Amino acid sequence: MPDPRRADLLMRYQRAQAQFTDRVDAVEPGEWDAPALPEWSVVDLVAHLTGEQLWVPLLLAGESPDAVGPRVPTDPAELLGEDPLSAWESAADAALTAWAADDALSRTVQLSSGPAPASDYLIEMTVDLTVHAWDLARALDGDTELDPELVAEAFRYAEEHLGEDGVPGVFDAPVEVPPGADLQTRLLARFGRRA
């Protein structure tokens, strides 16, 4: 009998990928150097997410971060080449295929933080894609409205996993939001972003 939780997790991940793909597809040729995050341009952001997708099949196959790290480029030019959208889509497809394997979500993966259930890793990646879709849209003055279901799931994750100091070197500390702020604004604030 199919596991409904597995189907839900995969569906949300696929929707988060699609949401990010829409933003990558909207990047115009002259916008790749635009600032997206402190010390990151649009090309850096897209390369970061592309690299993350390339790690998935290797980690799910039981490899360690120390073994995977040297094999996945970090240089945006190497990761994205002349066609960033195609490079992103290819990496995203490979990751989704790996996640869709029958036993993928029952595995344990080795992350830089230590061993973790693969399902937790999938949720973390879905949240990362969701927040970075907003980063990319904002950098391009594009559509910053995120999928409400993904926002709700990411907010739940943030409330359970992010401390009051953020994650040093990864996420800034939360910022204050005005009373009555909507859930997306509150989510972004939990990740140190001002909507």
PDB file of C-alpha atoms in Angstrom:
ATOM      1  CA  MET A   1       0.000   0.000   0.000  1.00  0.00           C
ATOM      2  CA  PRO A   2       1.445   3.429  -0.970  1.00  0.00           C
ATOM      3  CA  ASP A   3       2.677   5.618   1.897  1.00  0.00           C
ATOM      4  CA  PRO A   4       0.699   8.892   1.746  1.00  0.00           C
ATOM      5  CA  ARG A   5       3.402  10.784   3.668  1.00  0.00           C
ATOM      6  CA  ARG A   6       6.010   9.747   1.069  1.00  0.00           C
ATOM      7  CA  ALA A   7       3.768  10.944  -1.753  1.00  0.00           C
ATOM      8  CA  ASP A   8       3.144  14.277   0.021  1.00  0.00           C
ATOM      9  CA  LEU A   9       6.846  14.889   0.662  1.00  0.00           C
ATOM     10  CA  LEU A  10       7.762  14.119  -2.939  1.00  0.00           C
ATOM     11  CA  MET A  11       4.948  16.271  -4.295  1.00  0.00           C
ATOM     12  CA  ARG A  12       5.995  19.262  -2.180  1.00  0.00           C
ATOM     13  CA  TYR A  13       9.614  18.834  -3.218  1.00  0.00           C
ATOM     14  CA  GLN A  14       8.624  18.698  -6.882  1.00  0.00           C
ATOM     15  CA  ARG A  15       6.485  21.830  -6.472  1.00  0.00           C
ATOM     16  CA  ALA A  16       9.374  23.626  -4.736  1.00  0.00           C
ATOM     17  CA  GLN A  17      11.657  22.672  -7.619  1.00  0.00           C
ATOM     18  CA  ALA A  18       9.091  23.934 -10.141  1.00  0.00           C
ATOM     19  CA  GLN A  19       8.666  27.198  -8.240  1.00  0.00           C
ATOM     20  CA  PHE A  20      12.434  27.751  -8.362  1.00  0.00           C
ATOM     21  CA  THR A  21      12.577  26.709 -12.040  1.00  0.00           C
ATOM     22  CA  ASP A  22      10.030  29.401 -12.914  1.00  0.00           C
ATOM     23  CA  ARG A  23      12.313  32.001 -11.319  1.00  0.00           C
ATOM     24  CA  VAL A  24      15.435  30.685 -13.098  1.00  0.00           C
ATOM     25  CA  ASP A  25      13.547  30.746 -16.396  1.00  0.00           C
ATOM     26  CA  ALA A  26      12.726  34.428 -15.785  1.00  0.00           C
ATOM     27  CA  VAL A  27      16.380  35.514 -15.504  1.00  0.00           C
ATOM     28  CA  GLU A  28      17.298  37.761 -18.432  1.00  0.00           C
ATOM     29  CA  PRO A  29      20.807  37.601 -19.947  1.00  0.00           C
ATOM     30  CA  GLY A  30      21.909  40.833 -18.249  1.00  0.00           C
ATOM     31  CA  GLU A  31      20.622  39.863 -14.789  1.00  0.00           C
ATOM     32  CA  TRP A  32      22.975  37.041 -13.797  1.00  0.00           C
ATOM     33  CA  ASP A  33      25.349  39.401 -11.982  1.00  0.00           C
ATOM     34  CA  ALA A  34      22.564  41.176 -10.063  1.00  0.00           C
ATOM     35  CA  PRO A  35      22.888  40.937  -6.270  1.00  0.00           C
ATOM     36  CA  ALA A  36      20.658  38.255  -4.721  1.00  0.00           C
ATOM     37  CA  LEU A  37      21.994  37.812  -1.178  1.00  0.00           C
ATOM     38  CA  PRO A  38      24.920  39.333   0.706  1.00  0.00           C
ATOM     39  CA  GLU A  39      28.030  38.301  -1.241  1.00  0.00           C
ATOM     40  CA  TRP A  40      25.938  36.279  -3.721  1.00  0.00           C
ATOM     41  CA  SER A  41      24.784  37.241  -7.194  1.00  0.00           C
ATOM     42  CA  VAL A  42      21.907  35.630  -9.071  1.00  0.00           C
ATOM     43  CA  VAL A  43      24.346  33.233 -10.755  1.00  0.00           C
ATOM     44  CA  ASP A  44      25.820  32.280  -7.363  1.00  0.00           C
ATOM     45  CA  LEU A  45      22.360  31.538  -5.980  1.00  0.00           C
ATOM     46  CA  VAL A  46      21.312  29.387  -8.946  1.00  0.00           C
ATOM     47  CA  ALA A  47      24.666  27.582  -8.865  1.00  0.00           C
ATOM     48  CA  HIS A  48      24.247  26.897  -5.131  1.00  0.00           C
ATOM     49  CA  LEU A  49      20.845  25.268  -5.642  1.00  0.00           C
ATOM     50  CA  THR A  50      22.089  23.361  -8.691  1.00  0.00           C
ATOM     51  CA  GLY A  51      24.986  21.972  -6.683  1.00  0.00           C
ATOM     52  CA  GLU A  52      22.636  20.945  -3.873  1.00  0.00           C
ATOM     53  CA  GLN A  53      20.555  18.940  -6.335  1.00  0.00           C
ATOM     54  CA  LEU A  54      23.665  17.181  -7.645  1.00  0.00           C
ATOM     55  CA  TRP A  55      24.521  16.003  -4.121  1.00  0.00           C
ATOM     56  CA  VAL A  56      21.193  14.189  -3.699  1.00  0.00           C
ATOM     57  CA  PRO A  57      21.756  11.018  -5.777  1.00  0.00           C
ATOM     58  CA  LEU A  58      25.216  10.567  -4.256  1.00  0.00           C
ATOM     59  CA  LEU A  59      24.129  11.018  -0.639  1.00  0.00           C
ATOM     60  CA  LEU A  60      21.110   8.776  -1.157  1.00  0.00           C
ATOM     61  CA  ALA A  61      23.481   6.142  -2.557  1.00  0.00           C
ATOM     62  CA  GLY A  62      25.260   6.135   0.821  1.00  0.00           C
ATOM     63  CA  GLU A  63      28.244   8.319   0.035  1.00  0.00           C
ATOM     64  CA  SER A  64      29.665  10.684   2.658  1.00  0.00           C
ATOM     65  CA  PRO A  65      29.919  14.471   2.314  1.00  0.00           C
ATOM     66  CA  ASP A  66      33.714  14.109   2.281  1.00  0.00           C
ATOM     67  CA  ALA A  67      33.471  11.811  -0.743  1.00  0.00           C
ATOM     68  CA  VAL A  68      30.832  13.877  -2.561  1.00  0.00           C
ATOM     69  CA  GLY A  69      32.320  17.336  -1.987  1.00  0.00           C
ATOM     70  CA  PRO A  70      35.293  17.008  -4.356  1.00  0.00           C
ATOM     71  CA  ARG A  71      33.061  15.561  -7.099  1.00  0.00           C
ATOM     72  CA  VAL A  72      30.465  18.336  -7.263  1.00  0.00           C
ATOM     73  CA  PRO A  73      31.846  21.631  -8.565  1.00  0.00           C
ATOM     74  CA  THR A  74      31.255  24.804  -6.595  1.00  0.00           C
ATOM     75  CA  ASP A  75      32.303  27.235  -9.317  1.00  0.00           C
ATOM     76  CA  PRO A  76      29.192  28.713 -10.983  1.00  0.00           C
ATOM     77  CA  ALA A  77      30.769  28.566 -14.440  1.00  0.00           C
ATOM     78  CA  GLU A  78      31.460  24.838 -14.027  1.00  0.00           C
ATOM     79  CA  LEU A  79      28.031  24.111 -12.586  1.00  0.00           C
ATOM     80  CA  LEU A  80      25.941  26.150 -15.016  1.00  0.00           C
ATOM     81  CA  GLY A  81      28.036  26.441 -18.184  1.00  0.00           C
ATOM     82  CA  GLU A  82      26.522  28.396 -21.054  1.00  0.00           C
ATOM     83  CA  ASP A  83      22.923  27.372 -20.301  1.00  0.00           C
ATOM     84  CA  PRO A  84      22.080  27.838 -16.600  1.00  0.00           C
ATOM     85  CA  LEU A  85      18.422  26.874 -16.995  1.00  0.00           C
ATOM     86  CA  SER A  86      19.274  23.541 -18.626  1.00  0.00           C
ATOM     87  CA  ALA A  87      21.984  22.861 -16.036  1.00  0.00           C
ATOM     88  CA  TRP A  88      19.530  23.567 -13.221  1.00  0.00           C
ATOM     89  CA  GLU A  89      16.779  21.438 -14.798  1.00  0.00           C
ATOM     90  CA  SER A  90      19.131  18.521 -15.394  1.00  0.00           C
ATOM     91  CA  ALA A  91      20.353  18.572 -11.781  1.00  0.00           C
ATOM     92  CA  ALA A  92      16.797  18.955 -10.465  1.00  0.00           C
ATOM     93  CA  ASP A  93      15.573  16.019 -12.570  1.00  0.00           C
ATOM     94  CA  ALA A  94      18.416  13.792 -11.334  1.00  0.00           C
ATOM     95  CA  ALA A  95      17.612  14.674  -7.726  1.00  0.00           C
ATOM     96  CA  LEU A  96      13.894  14.054  -8.153  1.00  0.00           C
ATOM     97  CA  THR A  97      14.576  10.692  -9.799  1.00  0.00           C
ATOM     98  CA  ALA A  98      16.790   9.693  -6.868  1.00  0.00           C
ATOM     99  CA  TRP A  99      14.165  10.747  -4.346  1.00  0.00           C
ATOM    100  CA  ALA A 100      11.458   8.810  -6.198  1.00  0.00           C
ATOM    101  CA  ALA A 101      13.237   5.455  -5.710  1.00  0.00           C
ATOM    102  CA  ASP A 102      11.024   3.086  -3.709  1.00  0.00           C
ATOM    103  CA  ASP A 103      13.164   2.992  -0.575  1.00  0.00           C
ATOM    104  CA  ALA A 104      14.797   6.445  -0.784  1.00  0.00           C
ATOM    105  CA  LEU A 105      12.878   7.972   2.113  1.00  0.00           C
ATOM    106  CA  SER A 106      13.554   5.033   4.408  1.00  0.00           C
ATOM    107  CA  ARG A 107      17.319   5.456   4.120  1.00  0.00           C
ATOM    108  CA  THR A 108      19.735   7.251   6.420  1.00  0.00           C
ATOM    109  CA  VAL A 109      21.984   9.837   4.777  1.00  0.00           C
ATOM    110  CA  GLN A 110      25.300  11.204   5.937  1.00  0.00           C
ATOM    111  CA  LEU A 111      25.138  14.998   6.072  1.00  0.00           C
ATOM    112  CA  SER A 112      27.806  17.442   7.206  1.00  0.00           C
ATOM    113  CA  SER A 113      25.890  17.655  10.494  1.00  0.00           C
ATOM    114  CA  GLY A 114      25.900  13.857  10.891  1.00  0.00           C
ATOM    115  CA  PRO A 115      23.554  10.975   9.994  1.00  0.00           C
ATOM    116  CA  ALA A 116      19.926  11.916   9.361  1.00  0.00           C
ATOM    117  CA  PRO A 117      16.750  10.267   8.083  1.00  0.00           C
ATOM    118  CA  ALA A 118      16.466  10.840   4.356  1.00  0.00           C
ATOM    119  CA  SER A 119      12.941  12.182   4.869  1.00  0.00           C
ATOM    120  CA  ASP A 120      14.338  14.970   7.072  1.00  0.00           C
ATOM    121  CA  TYR A 121      16.897  15.802   4.396  1.00  0.00           C
ATOM    122  CA  LEU A 122      14.121  15.995   1.787  1.00  0.00           C
ATOM    123  CA  ILE A 123      12.078  18.376   3.950  1.00  0.00           C
ATOM    124  CA  GLU A 124      15.147  20.543   4.552  1.00  0.00           C
ATOM    125  CA  MET A 125      15.816  20.733   0.807  1.00  0.00           C
ATOM    126  CA  THR A 126      12.187  21.632   0.096  1.00  0.00           C
ATOM    127  CA  VAL A 127      12.361  24.469   2.613  1.00  0.00           C
ATOM    128  CA  ASP A 128      15.652  25.691   1.125  1.00  0.00           C
ATOM    129  CA  LEU A 129      14.176  25.738  -2.380  1.00  0.00           C
ATOM    130  CA  THR A 130      11.130  27.631  -1.143  1.00  0.00           C
ATOM    131  CA  VAL A 131      13.043  30.400   0.613  1.00  0.00           C
ATOM    132  CA  HIS A 132      15.576  30.741  -2.196  1.00  0.00           C
ATOM    133  CA  ALA A 133      12.779  31.018  -4.776  1.00  0.00           C
ATOM    134  CA  TRP A 134      11.795  34.208  -2.972  1.00  0.00           C
ATOM    135  CA  ASP A 135      15.410  35.400  -2.898  1.00  0.00           C
ATOM    136  CA  LEU A 136      15.710  34.903  -6.640  1.00  0.00           C
ATOM    137  CA  ALA A 137      12.377  36.556  -7.432  1.00  0.00           C
ATOM    138  CA  ARG A 138      13.208  39.550  -5.254  1.00  0.00           C
ATOM    139  CA  ALA A 139      16.626  39.943  -6.894  1.00  0.00           C
ATOM    140  CA  LEU A 140      14.889  40.147 -10.282  1.00  0.00           C
ATOM    141  CA  ASP A 141      11.935  42.291  -9.174  1.00  0.00           C
ATOM    142  CA  GLY A 142       9.823  39.295 -10.162  1.00  0.00           C
ATOM    143  CA  ASP A 143       6.862  37.460  -8.657  1.00  0.00           C
ATOM    144  CA  THR A 144       7.717  37.021  -4.964  1.00  0.00           C
ATOM    145  CA  GLU A 145       4.468  35.302  -4.013  1.00  0.00           C
ATOM    146  CA  LEU A 146       5.250  31.745  -2.942  1.00  0.00           C
ATOM    147  CA  ASP A 147       3.132  28.597  -2.971  1.00  0.00           C
ATOM    148  CA  PRO A 148       1.036  28.918   0.228  1.00  0.00           C
ATOM    149  CA  GLU A 149       1.278  25.227   1.122  1.00  0.00           C
ATOM    150  CA  LEU A 150       5.057  25.296   0.774  1.00  0.00           C
ATOM    151  CA  VAL A 151       5.157  28.450   2.900  1.00  0.00           C
ATOM    152  CA  ALA A 152       3.110  26.757   5.628  1.00  0.00           C
ATOM    153  CA  GLU A 153       5.342  23.669   5.632  1.00  0.00           C
ATOM    154  CA  ALA A 154       8.513  25.762   5.633  1.00  0.00           C
ATOM    155  CA  PHE A 155       7.213  27.875   8.514  1.00  0.00           C
ATOM    156  CA  ARG A 156       6.495  24.732  10.540  1.00  0.00           C
ATOM    157  CA  TYR A 157      10.017  23.536   9.835  1.00  0.00           C
ATOM    158  CA  ALA A 158      11.501  26.902  10.852  1.00  0.00           C
ATOM    159  CA  GLU A 159       9.567  26.971  14.110  1.00  0.00           C
ATOM    160  CA  GLU A 160      10.808  23.483  14.995  1.00  0.00           C
ATOM    161  CA  HIS A 161      14.412  23.730  13.796  1.00  0.00           C
ATOM    162  CA  LEU A 162      15.658  27.323  13.743  1.00  0.00           C
ATOM    163  CA  GLY A 163      16.919  28.879  16.943  1.00  0.00           C
ATOM    164  CA  GLU A 164      16.639  32.514  17.909  1.00  0.00           C
ATOM    165  CA  ASP A 165      20.131  33.159  16.530  1.00  0.00           C
ATOM    166  CA  GLY A 166      19.440  31.615  13.133  1.00  0.00           C
ATOM    167  CA  VAL A 167      22.109  29.237  11.876  1.00  0.00           C
ATOM    168  CA  PRO A 168      25.498  30.987  11.917  1.00  0.00           C
ATOM    169  CA  GLY A 169      26.980  31.122   8.442  1.00  0.00           C
ATOM    170  CA  VAL A 170      23.775  29.790   6.890  1.00  0.00           C
ATOM    171  CA  PHE A 171      20.749  31.835   8.005  1.00  0.00           C
ATOM    172  CA  ASP A 172      20.650  35.197   9.738  1.00  0.00           C
ATOM    173  CA  ALA A 173      18.823  35.606  13.022  1.00  0.00           C
ATOM    174  CA  PRO A 174      15.075  36.223  12.698  1.00  0.00           C
ATOM    175  CA  VAL A 175      13.910  39.784  12.103  1.00  0.00           C
ATOM    176  CA  GLU A 176      10.850  41.419  13.623  1.00  0.00           C
ATOM    177  CA  VAL A 177       7.599  41.549  11.685  1.00  0.00           C
ATOM    178  CA  PRO A 178       4.710  43.970  12.048  1.00  0.00           C
ATOM    179  CA  PRO A 179       1.609  42.819  13.936  1.00  0.00           C
ATOM    180  CA  GLY A 180      -0.749  40.900  11.681  1.00  0.00           C
ATOM    181  CA  ALA A 181       1.962  40.006   9.144  1.00  0.00           C
ATOM    182  CA  ASP A 182       0.984  37.230   6.759  1.00  0.00           C
ATOM    183  CA  LEU A 183       2.552  33.786   6.963  1.00  0.00           C
ATOM    184  CA  GLN A 184       4.965  34.326   4.075  1.00  0.00           C
ATOM    185  CA  THR A 185       6.320  37.497   5.700  1.00  0.00           C
ATOM    186  CA  ARG A 186       6.677  35.630   9.000  1.00  0.00           C
ATOM    187  CA  LEU A 187       8.436  32.732   7.266  1.00  0.00           C
ATOM    188  CA  LEU A 188      10.936  35.010   5.561  1.00  0.00           C
ATOM    189  CA  ALA A 189      11.546  36.830   8.826  1.00  0.00           C
ATOM    190  CA  ARG A 190      12.392  33.507  10.502  1.00  0.00           C
ATOM    191  CA  PHE A 191      15.134  33.146   7.888  1.00  0.00           C
ATOM    192  CA  GLY A 192      16.421  36.669   8.484  1.00  0.00           C
ATOM    193  CA  ARG A 193      14.769  38.260   5.466  1.00  0.00           C
ATOM    194  CA  ARG A 194      12.637  41.380   5.261  1.00  0.00           C
ATOM    195  CA  ALA A 195       9.768  40.949   2.809  1.00  0.00           C
TER     196      ALA A 195
END
